[in-house]
Coordinates of C-alpha atoms in Angstrom, one line a residue:
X17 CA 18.9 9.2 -10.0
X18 CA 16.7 6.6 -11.6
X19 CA 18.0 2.6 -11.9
X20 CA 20.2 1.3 -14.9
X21 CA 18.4 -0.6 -16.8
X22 CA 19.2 -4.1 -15.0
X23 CA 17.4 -7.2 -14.7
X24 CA 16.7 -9.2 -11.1
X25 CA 14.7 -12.3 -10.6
X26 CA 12.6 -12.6 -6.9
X27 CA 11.9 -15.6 -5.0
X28 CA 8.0 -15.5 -4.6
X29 CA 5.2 -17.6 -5.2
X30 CA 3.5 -19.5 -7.2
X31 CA 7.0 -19.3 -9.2
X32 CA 10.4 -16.7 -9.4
X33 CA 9.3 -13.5 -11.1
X34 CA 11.9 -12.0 -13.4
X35 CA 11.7 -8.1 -13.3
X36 CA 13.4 -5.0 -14.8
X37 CA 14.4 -2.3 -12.0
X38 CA 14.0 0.5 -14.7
X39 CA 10.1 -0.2 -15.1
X40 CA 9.5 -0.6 -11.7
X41 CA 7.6 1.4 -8.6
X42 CA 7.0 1.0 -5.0
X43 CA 4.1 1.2 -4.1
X44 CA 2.6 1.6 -0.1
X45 CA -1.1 1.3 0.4
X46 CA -2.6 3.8 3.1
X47 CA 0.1 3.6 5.9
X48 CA -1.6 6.0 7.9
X49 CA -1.6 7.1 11.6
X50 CA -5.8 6.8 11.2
X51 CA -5.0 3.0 10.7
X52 CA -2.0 2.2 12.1
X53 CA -2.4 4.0 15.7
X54 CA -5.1 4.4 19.0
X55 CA -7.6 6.5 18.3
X56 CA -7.6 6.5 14.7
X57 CA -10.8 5.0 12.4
X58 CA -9.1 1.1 12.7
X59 CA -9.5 1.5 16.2
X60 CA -13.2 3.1 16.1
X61 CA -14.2 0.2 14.2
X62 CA -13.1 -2.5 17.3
X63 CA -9.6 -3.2 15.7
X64 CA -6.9 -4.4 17.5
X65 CA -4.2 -1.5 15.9
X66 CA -1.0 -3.4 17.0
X67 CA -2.1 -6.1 14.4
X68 CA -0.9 -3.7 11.9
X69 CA 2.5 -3.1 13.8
X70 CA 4.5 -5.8 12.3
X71 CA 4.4 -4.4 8.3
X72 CA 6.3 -1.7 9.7
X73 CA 9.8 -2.9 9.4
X74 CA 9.5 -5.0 6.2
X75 CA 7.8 -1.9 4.5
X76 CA 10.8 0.5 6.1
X77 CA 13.9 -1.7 4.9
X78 CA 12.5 -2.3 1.4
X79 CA 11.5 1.7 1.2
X80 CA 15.1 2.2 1.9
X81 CA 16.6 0.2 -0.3
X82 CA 13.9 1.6 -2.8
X83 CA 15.6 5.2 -2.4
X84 CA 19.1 3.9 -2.3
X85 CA 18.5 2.5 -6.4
X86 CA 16.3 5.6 -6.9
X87 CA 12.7 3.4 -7.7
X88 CA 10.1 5.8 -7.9
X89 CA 8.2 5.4 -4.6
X90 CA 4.4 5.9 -4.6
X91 CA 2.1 6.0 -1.3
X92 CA -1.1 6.4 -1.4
X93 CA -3.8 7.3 1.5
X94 CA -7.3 6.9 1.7
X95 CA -9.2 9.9 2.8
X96 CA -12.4 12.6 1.9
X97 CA -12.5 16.2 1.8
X98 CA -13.2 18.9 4.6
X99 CA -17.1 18.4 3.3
X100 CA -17.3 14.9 2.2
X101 CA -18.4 16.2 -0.7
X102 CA -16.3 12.5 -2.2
X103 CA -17.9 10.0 0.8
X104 CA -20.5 8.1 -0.2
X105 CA -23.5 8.2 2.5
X106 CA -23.4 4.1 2.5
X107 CA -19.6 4.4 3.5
X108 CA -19.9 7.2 6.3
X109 CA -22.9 4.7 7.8
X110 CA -21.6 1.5 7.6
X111 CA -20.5 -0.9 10.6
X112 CA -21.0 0.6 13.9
X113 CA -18.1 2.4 14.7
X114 CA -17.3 4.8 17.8
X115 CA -16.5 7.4 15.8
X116 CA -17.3 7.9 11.8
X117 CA -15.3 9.6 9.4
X118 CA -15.8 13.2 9.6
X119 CA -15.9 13.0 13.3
X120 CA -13.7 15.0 15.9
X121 CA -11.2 12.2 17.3
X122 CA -7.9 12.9 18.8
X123 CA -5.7 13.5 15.4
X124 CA -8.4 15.5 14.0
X125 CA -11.5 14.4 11.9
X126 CA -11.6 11.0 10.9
X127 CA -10.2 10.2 7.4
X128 CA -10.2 13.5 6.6
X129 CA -7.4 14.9 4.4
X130 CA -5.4 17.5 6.3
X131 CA -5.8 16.3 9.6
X132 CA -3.2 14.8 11.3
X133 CA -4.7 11.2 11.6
X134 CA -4.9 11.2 7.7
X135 CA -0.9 11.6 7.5
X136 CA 1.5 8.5 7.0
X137 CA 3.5 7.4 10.1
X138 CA 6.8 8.9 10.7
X139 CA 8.3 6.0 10.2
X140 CA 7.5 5.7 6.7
X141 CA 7.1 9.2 6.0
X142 CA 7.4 10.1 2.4
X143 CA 10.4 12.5 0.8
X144 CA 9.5 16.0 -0.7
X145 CA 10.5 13.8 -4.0
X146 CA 8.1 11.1 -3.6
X147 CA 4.5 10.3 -5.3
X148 CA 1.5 10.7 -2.4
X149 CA -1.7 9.6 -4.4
X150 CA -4.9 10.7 -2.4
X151 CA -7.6 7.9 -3.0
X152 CA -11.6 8.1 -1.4
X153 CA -12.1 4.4 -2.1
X154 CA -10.6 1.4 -1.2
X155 CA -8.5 0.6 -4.5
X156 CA -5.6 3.3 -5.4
X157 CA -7.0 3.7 -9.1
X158 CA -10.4 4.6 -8.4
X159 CA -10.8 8.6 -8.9
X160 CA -6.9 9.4 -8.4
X161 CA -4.4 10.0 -10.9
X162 CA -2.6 6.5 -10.4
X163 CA -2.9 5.5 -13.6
X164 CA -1.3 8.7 -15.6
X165 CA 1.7 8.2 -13.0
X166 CA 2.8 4.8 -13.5
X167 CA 2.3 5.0 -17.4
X168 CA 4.2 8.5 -17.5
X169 CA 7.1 6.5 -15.5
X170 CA 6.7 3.6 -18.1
X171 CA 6.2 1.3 -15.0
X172 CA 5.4 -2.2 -15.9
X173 CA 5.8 -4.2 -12.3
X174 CA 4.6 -2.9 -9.1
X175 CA 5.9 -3.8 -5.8
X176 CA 3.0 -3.6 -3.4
X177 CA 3.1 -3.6 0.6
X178 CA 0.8 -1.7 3.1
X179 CA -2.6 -2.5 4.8
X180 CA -5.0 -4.2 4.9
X181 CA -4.4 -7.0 3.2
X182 CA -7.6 -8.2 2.5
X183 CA -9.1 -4.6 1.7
X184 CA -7.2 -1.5 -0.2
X185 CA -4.2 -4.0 -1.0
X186 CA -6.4 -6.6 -2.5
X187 CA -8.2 -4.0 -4.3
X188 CA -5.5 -1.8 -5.3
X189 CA -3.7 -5.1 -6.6
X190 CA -7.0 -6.1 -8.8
X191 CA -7.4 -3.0 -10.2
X192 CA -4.1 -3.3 -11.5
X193 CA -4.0 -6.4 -12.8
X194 CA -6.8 -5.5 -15.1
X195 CA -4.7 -2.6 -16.5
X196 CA -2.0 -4.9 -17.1
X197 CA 0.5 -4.3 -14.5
X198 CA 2.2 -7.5 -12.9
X199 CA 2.0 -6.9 -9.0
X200 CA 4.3 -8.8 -6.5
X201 CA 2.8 -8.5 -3.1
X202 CA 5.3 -8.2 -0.1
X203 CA 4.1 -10.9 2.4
X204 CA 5.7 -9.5 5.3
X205 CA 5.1 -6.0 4.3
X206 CA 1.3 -6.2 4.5
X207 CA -1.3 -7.0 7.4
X208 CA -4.2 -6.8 9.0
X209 CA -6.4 -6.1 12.0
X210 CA -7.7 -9.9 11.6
X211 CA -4.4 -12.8 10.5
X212 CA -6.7 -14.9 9.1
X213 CA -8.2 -12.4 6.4
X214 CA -4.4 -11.6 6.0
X215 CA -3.7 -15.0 5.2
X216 CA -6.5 -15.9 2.8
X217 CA -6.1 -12.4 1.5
X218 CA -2.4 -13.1 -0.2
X219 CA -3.5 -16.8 -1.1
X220 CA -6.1 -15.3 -3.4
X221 CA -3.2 -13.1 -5.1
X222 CA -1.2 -16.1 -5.5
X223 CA -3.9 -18.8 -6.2
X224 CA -4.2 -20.6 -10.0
X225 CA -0.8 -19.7 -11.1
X226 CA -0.7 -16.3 -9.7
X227 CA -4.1 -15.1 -10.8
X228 CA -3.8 -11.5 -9.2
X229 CA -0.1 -11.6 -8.7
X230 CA 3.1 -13.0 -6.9
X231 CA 3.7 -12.8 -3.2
X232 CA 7.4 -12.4 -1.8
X233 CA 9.0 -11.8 1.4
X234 CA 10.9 -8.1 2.3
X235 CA 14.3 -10.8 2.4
X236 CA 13.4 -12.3 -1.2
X237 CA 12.9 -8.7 -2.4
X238 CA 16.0 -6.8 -0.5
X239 CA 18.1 -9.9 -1.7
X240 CA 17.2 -9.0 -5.5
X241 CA 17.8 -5.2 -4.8
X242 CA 21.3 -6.0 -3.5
X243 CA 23.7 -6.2 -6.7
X244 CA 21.8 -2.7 -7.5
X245 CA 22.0 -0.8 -3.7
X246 CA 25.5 -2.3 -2.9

């Protein structure tokens, strides 16, 4: 069932953020196995993949508490079709990886929807009820139907977590904050193959007053949540 109407205030910086559960979503940026695990396009590129381990649990216990209050819960994951058909040529040849997308690996053709590589990871595997947004691009409004979700949900506030945080979270939260959305960015719940980039990427969110956004830990968040999932 969706939230009561209640109010909650998060710890975050640059300053609290006061928020109404009833206009806010979840939203998890490209949690896939193709990122997240060996042999996927994050490792094809030189990544260290493990980097990426430690959004896991943050992302997991807010997502849970998320269901328990009944949030609506978005993920989204960056992919192409079967004929890349929606892949730029500049994408598919840029960097030097082992493998580009659209190429064999071992969960199927690289960043290609359908395959299993594409998929989330178990561990944060969405419900049969929950919003999976299928983006091409780096940012989660670009040529998806992001933006006719969240306004028929009446969403005003947008908890982000996922990966990378310099890349499809960065974006994604940009692109949001020019449509008007206030985005607080789950510290803990993001990362990225290089720390540094992580940490210069939620500084810019929360730079000159919160010019892109806020930026909380899971605890702060889960801690707000609590007088709503008991």
């Amino acid at each position: 069932m969706p939230p009561s109407p209640a109010r909650a205030t998060i710890t975050a910086e640059p300053a609290p953020i006061g928020l109404d559960w009833a206009t806010t979503a979840l939203l998890i940026i490209d949690m896939q196995r193709d990122f997240l695990e060996p042999g996927g396009f994050g490792e094809t590129l030189g990544n260290d993949v493990s980097q990426l381990e430690r959004a896991v649990a943050p992302i997991a216990a807010v997502l849970k508490a998320a269901r328990r209050m009944g949030l609506p819960v978005i993920h989204t994951r960056e992919g192409h079709r079967p004929d890349l058909s929606d892949a730029p040529p500049a994408k598919i040849a840029r960097g030097a990886p082992s493998l580009r997308i659209g190429d064999p690996g071992p969960m199927g053709r690289i960043l290609i929807r359908g395959e299993p590589g594409h998929d989330i990871i178990p561990e944060l595997a969405p419900h049969a009820d929950e919003i999976v947004i299928d983006k091409p691009g780096k940012g989660a409004f670009y040529a998806t139907e992001l933006g006719d979700v969240l306004q028929k949900y009446g969403i005003e506030t947008l908890l982000v977590c996922g990966v990378t945080t310099e890349v499809c979270v960065n974006t994604t939260v940009r692109e949001a904050n020019d449509r008007g959305y206030r985005c607080i960015v789950i510290g803990d719940g993001c990362a990225s193959y290089f720390p540094e980039f992580h940490a210069a990427g939620l500084a810019m969110i929360k730079a000159q007053g919160g010019i892109f956004g806020w930026v909380a830990d899971s605890d702060a968040v889960l801690a707000a949540m609590k007088g709503d999932v008991g």
